[in-house]
Coordinates of C-alpha atoms in Angstrom, one line a residue:
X1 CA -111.7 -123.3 -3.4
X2 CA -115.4 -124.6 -3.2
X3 CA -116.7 -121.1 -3.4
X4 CA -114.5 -120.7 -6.6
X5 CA -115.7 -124.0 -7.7
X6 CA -119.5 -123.0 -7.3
X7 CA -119.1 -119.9 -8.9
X8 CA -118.1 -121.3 -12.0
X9 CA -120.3 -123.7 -11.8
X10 CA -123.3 -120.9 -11.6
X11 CA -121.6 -119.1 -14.7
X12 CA -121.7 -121.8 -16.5
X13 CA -125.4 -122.9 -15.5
X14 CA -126.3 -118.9 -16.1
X15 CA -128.6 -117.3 -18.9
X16 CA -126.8 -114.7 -19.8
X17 CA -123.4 -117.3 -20.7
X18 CA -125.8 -118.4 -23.0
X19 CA -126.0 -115.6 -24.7
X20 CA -122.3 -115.1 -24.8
X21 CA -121.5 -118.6 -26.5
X22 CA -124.6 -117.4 -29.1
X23 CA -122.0 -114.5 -29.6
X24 CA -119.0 -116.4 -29.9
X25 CA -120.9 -119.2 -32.7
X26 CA -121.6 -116.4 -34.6
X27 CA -118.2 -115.3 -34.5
X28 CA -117.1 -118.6 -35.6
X29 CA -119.5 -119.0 -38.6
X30 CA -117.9 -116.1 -39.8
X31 CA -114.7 -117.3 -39.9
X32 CA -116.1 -120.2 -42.0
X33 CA -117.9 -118.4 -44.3
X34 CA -114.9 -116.0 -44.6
X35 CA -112.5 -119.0 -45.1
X36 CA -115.3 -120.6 -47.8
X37 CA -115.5 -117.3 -49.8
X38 CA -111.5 -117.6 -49.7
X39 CA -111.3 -121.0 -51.0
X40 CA -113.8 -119.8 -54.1
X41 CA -111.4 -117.2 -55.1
X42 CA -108.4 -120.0 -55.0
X43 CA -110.8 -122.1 -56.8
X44 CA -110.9 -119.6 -59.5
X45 CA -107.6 -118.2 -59.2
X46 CA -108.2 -114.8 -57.9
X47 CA -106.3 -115.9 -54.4
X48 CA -103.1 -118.0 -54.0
X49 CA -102.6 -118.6 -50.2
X50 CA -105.1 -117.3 -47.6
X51 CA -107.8 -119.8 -47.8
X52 CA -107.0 -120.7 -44.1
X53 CA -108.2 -119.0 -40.7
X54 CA -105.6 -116.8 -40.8
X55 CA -105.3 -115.9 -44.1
X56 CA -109.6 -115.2 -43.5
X57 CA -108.7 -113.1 -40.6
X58 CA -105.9 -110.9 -42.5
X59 CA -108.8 -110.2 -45.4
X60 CA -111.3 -109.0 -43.0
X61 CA -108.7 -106.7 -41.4
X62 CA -108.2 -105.4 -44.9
X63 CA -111.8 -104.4 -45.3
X64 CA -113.4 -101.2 -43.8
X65 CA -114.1 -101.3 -40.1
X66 CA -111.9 -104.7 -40.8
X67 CA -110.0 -104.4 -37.2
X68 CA -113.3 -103.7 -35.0
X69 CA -114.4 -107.0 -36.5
X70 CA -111.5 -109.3 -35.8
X71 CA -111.3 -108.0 -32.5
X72 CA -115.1 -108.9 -31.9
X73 CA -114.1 -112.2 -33.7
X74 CA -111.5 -112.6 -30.7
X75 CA -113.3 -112.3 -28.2
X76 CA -116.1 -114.2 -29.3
X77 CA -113.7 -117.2 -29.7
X78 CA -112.2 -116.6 -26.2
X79 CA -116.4 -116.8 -25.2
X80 CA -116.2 -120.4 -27.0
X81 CA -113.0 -120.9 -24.9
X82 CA -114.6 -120.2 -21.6
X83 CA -117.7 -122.2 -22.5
X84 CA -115.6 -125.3 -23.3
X85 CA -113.1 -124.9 -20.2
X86 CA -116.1 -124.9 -17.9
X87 CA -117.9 -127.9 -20.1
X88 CA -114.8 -129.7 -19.7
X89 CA -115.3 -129.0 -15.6
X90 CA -118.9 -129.2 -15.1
X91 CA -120.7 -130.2 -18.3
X92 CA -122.0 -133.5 -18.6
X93 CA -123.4 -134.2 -15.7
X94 CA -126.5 -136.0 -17.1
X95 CA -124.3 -138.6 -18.9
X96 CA -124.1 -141.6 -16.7
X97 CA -121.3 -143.6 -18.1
X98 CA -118.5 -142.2 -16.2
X99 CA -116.0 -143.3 -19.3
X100 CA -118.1 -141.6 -21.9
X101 CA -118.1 -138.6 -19.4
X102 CA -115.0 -138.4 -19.5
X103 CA -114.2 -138.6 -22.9
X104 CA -116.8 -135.7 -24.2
X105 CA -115.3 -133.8 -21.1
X106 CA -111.7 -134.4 -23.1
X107 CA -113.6 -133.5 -26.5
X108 CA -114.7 -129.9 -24.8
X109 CA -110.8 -129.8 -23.8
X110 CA -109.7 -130.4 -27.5
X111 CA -112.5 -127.6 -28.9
X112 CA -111.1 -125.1 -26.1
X113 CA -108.1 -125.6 -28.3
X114 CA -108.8 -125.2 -31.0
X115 CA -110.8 -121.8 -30.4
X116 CA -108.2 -120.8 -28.3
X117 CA -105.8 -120.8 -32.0
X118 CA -108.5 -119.2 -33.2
X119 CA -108.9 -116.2 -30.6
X120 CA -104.6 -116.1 -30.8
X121 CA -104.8 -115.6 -34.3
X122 CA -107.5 -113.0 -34.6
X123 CA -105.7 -111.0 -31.6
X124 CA -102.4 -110.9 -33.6
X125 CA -104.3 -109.5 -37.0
X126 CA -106.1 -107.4 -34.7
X127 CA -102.7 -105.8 -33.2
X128 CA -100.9 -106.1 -36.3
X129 CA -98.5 -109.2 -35.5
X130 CA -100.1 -111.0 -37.7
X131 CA -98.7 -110.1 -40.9
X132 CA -96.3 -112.9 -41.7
X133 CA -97.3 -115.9 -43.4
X134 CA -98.1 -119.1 -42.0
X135 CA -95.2 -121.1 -40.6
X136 CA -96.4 -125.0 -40.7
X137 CA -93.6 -126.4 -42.0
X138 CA -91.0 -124.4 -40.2
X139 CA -93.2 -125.1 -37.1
X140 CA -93.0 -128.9 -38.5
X141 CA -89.2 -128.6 -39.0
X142 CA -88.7 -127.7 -35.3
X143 CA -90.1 -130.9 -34.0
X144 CA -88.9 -133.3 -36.5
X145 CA -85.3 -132.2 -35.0
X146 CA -86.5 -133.3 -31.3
X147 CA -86.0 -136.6 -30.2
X148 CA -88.6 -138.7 -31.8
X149 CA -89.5 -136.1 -34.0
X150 CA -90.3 -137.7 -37.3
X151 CA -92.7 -139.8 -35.1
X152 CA -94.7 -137.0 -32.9
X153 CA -95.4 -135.3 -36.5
X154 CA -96.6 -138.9 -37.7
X155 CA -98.8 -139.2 -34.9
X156 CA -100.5 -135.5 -35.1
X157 CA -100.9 -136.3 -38.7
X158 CA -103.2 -139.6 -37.4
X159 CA -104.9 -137.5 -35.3
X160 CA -105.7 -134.5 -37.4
X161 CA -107.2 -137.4 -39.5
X162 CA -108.8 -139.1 -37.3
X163 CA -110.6 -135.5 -35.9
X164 CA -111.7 -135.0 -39.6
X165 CA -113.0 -138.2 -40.1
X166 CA -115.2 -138.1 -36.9
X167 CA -116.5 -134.6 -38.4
X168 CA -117.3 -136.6 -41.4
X169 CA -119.1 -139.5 -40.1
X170 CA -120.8 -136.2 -37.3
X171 CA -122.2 -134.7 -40.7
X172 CA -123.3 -138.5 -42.2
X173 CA -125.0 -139.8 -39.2
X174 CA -126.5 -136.2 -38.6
X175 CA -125.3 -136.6 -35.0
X176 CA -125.3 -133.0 -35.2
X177 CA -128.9 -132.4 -34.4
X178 CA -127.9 -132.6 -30.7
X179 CA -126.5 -129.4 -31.2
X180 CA -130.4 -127.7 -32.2
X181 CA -133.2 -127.5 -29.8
X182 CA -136.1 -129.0 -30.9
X183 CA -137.4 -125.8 -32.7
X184 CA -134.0 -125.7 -34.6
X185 CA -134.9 -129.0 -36.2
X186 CA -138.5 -128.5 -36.6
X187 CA -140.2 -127.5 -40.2
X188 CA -138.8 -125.8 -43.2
X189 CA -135.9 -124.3 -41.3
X190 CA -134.9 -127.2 -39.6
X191 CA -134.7 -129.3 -42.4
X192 CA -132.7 -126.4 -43.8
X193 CA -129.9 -126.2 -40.9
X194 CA -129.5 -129.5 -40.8
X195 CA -129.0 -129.9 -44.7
X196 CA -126.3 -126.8 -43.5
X197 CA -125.1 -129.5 -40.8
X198 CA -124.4 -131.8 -42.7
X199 CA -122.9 -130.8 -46.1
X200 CA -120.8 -128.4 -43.5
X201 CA -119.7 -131.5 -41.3
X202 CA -118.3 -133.8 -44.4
X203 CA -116.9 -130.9 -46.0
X204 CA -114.9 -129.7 -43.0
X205 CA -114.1 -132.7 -42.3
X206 CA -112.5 -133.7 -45.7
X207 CA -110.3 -130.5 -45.5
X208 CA -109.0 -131.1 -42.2
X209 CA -108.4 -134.6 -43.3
X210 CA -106.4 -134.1 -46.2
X211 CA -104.2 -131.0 -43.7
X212 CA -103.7 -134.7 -41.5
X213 CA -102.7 -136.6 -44.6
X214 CA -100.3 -133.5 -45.4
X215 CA -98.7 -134.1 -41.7
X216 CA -98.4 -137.7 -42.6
X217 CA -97.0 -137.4 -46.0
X218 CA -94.1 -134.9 -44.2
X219 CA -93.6 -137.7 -41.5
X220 CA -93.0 -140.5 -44.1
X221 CA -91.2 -138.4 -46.5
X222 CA -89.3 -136.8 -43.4
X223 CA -90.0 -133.4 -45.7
X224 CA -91.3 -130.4 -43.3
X225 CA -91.7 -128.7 -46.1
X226 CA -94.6 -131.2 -47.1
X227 CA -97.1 -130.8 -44.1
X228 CA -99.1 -127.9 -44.1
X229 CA -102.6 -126.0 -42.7
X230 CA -105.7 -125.7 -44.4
X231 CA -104.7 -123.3 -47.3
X232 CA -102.0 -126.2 -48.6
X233 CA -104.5 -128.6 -47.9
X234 CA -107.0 -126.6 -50.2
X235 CA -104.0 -125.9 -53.0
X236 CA -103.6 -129.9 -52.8
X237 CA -107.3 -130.6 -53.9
X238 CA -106.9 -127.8 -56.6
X239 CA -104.1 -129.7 -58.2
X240 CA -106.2 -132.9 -58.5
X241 CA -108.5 -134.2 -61.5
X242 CA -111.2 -131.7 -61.4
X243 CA -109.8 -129.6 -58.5
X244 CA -111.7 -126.8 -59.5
X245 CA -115.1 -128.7 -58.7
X246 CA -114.1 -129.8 -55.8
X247 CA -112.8 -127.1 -54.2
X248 CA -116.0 -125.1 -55.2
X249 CA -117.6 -128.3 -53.3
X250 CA -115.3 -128.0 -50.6
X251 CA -116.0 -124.3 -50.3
X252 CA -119.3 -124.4 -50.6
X253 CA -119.5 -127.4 -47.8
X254 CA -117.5 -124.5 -45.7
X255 CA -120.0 -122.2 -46.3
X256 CA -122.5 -124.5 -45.1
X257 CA -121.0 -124.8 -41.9
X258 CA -120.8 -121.2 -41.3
X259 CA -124.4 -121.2 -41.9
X260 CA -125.2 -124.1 -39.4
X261 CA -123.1 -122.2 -36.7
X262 CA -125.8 -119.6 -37.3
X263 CA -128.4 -121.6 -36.8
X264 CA -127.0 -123.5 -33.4
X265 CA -126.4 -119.8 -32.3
X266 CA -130.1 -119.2 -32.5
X267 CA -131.5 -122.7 -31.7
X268 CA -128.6 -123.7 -29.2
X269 CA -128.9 -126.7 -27.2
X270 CA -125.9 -127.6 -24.6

């Protein structure tokens, strides 16, 4: 068990994993930038549903040499997957608080997550299993008939929230820079990625907010129907006062992430 232990421990320590999580950000600034150029075409009313990750990965699948991309976009989130798992394991080891430890080694769990959606949605596109559209509420629906249902959705709602607001106050504290090596932050292009950073952060993490607020809403309102991913969340800030603007803002922000994953890809600090 040790020698498996040590093993991973070398992978994770290792150059060339580097370079695989460099791979795997790129992949995932795609997937924003995809997702951003979506929400313009909502904004303007070209597109009606697919300003989410899924609905990003069905478009690139549509486009020549589409497939080959999405698969690459797998596997390069099934990189950041690996990267977090073994973070979660071994990373940290500098950090001398052992309850501060823990918690970023929880965080790494949570991102493994998330990319690990990510990777399952780009693998169904990429096979073709993918062509249905996105079943929140139904999903919703399902545990709102469990015991304590109305409650659990409540509760994710909170802490979708509370995961966009941290990405807010990331982007407004520029707590980010961790993320760059020194050369990433240095000069013209460093002040560049971190203006990237940071527009990206707040903007990300309003969306994911409002798809919290959605799960909320369908909680109090005991409505399934009502929560939603990031396309509804998008379609709710359309509908508002001067949606249009701030969806392009929203979009735009989006972008701006993308961008920054570029940069961390090149300048990556861990």
């Amino acid at each position: 068990m040790s020698n498996a232990s040590d093993a991973a421990e070398k992978v994770h320590d290792s150059a060339w994993f580097d370079h695989a999580i460099r791979a795997g950000l790129v992949a995932y600034g795609v997937v924003h930038l995809l997702v951003a150029w979506l929400a313009i075409q909502l904004a303007i009313g070209d597109k009606e549903d697919q300003a989410s990750n899924s609905g990003a990965m069905h478009y690139l699948a549509q486009q020549p040499m589409g497939k080959a991309l999405v698969w690459l976009i797998a596997i390069g989130m099934l990189l950041l997957v690996v990267w977090r798992v073994l973070e979660a394991l071994y990373g940290y080891a500098d950090e001398s608080d052992e309850k501060k430890r823990l918690l970023k080694r929880a965080s790494s769990i949570g991102k493994a997550v998330i990319y690990g959606a990510l990777a399952w949605s780009a693998f169904k596109t990429a096979t073709g299993d993918g062509g249905g559209k996105g079943g929140t509420d139904s999903t919703t629906a399902k545990i709102m008939q469990m015991p304590g249902g109305q409650l659990i959705v409540g509760v994710i709602g909170l802490a979708i929230i509370g995961y966009g607001i941290s990405l807010v106050v990331r982007g407004w504290t520029e707590k980010f820079r961790e993320h760059l090596d020194a050369q990433g932050q240095a000069g013209q292009d460093g002040s560049a990625y971190v203006l990237f950073g940071k527009v990206g952060y707040i903007a990300k993490g309003v969306a994911i907010a409002i798809v919290g607020g959605l799960f909320a809403w369908a909680s109090a309102t005991h409505d399934a129907k009502k929560s939603g991913g990031l396309d509804q969340a998008l379609q709710t800030v359309l509908e508002q006062p001067f949606g249009q603007v701030l969806l392009i803002a929203i979009a735009l922000g989006i972008a701006g992430y993308g961008a920054f994953c570029f940069a961390r890809a090149k300048h990556l600090s861990r």
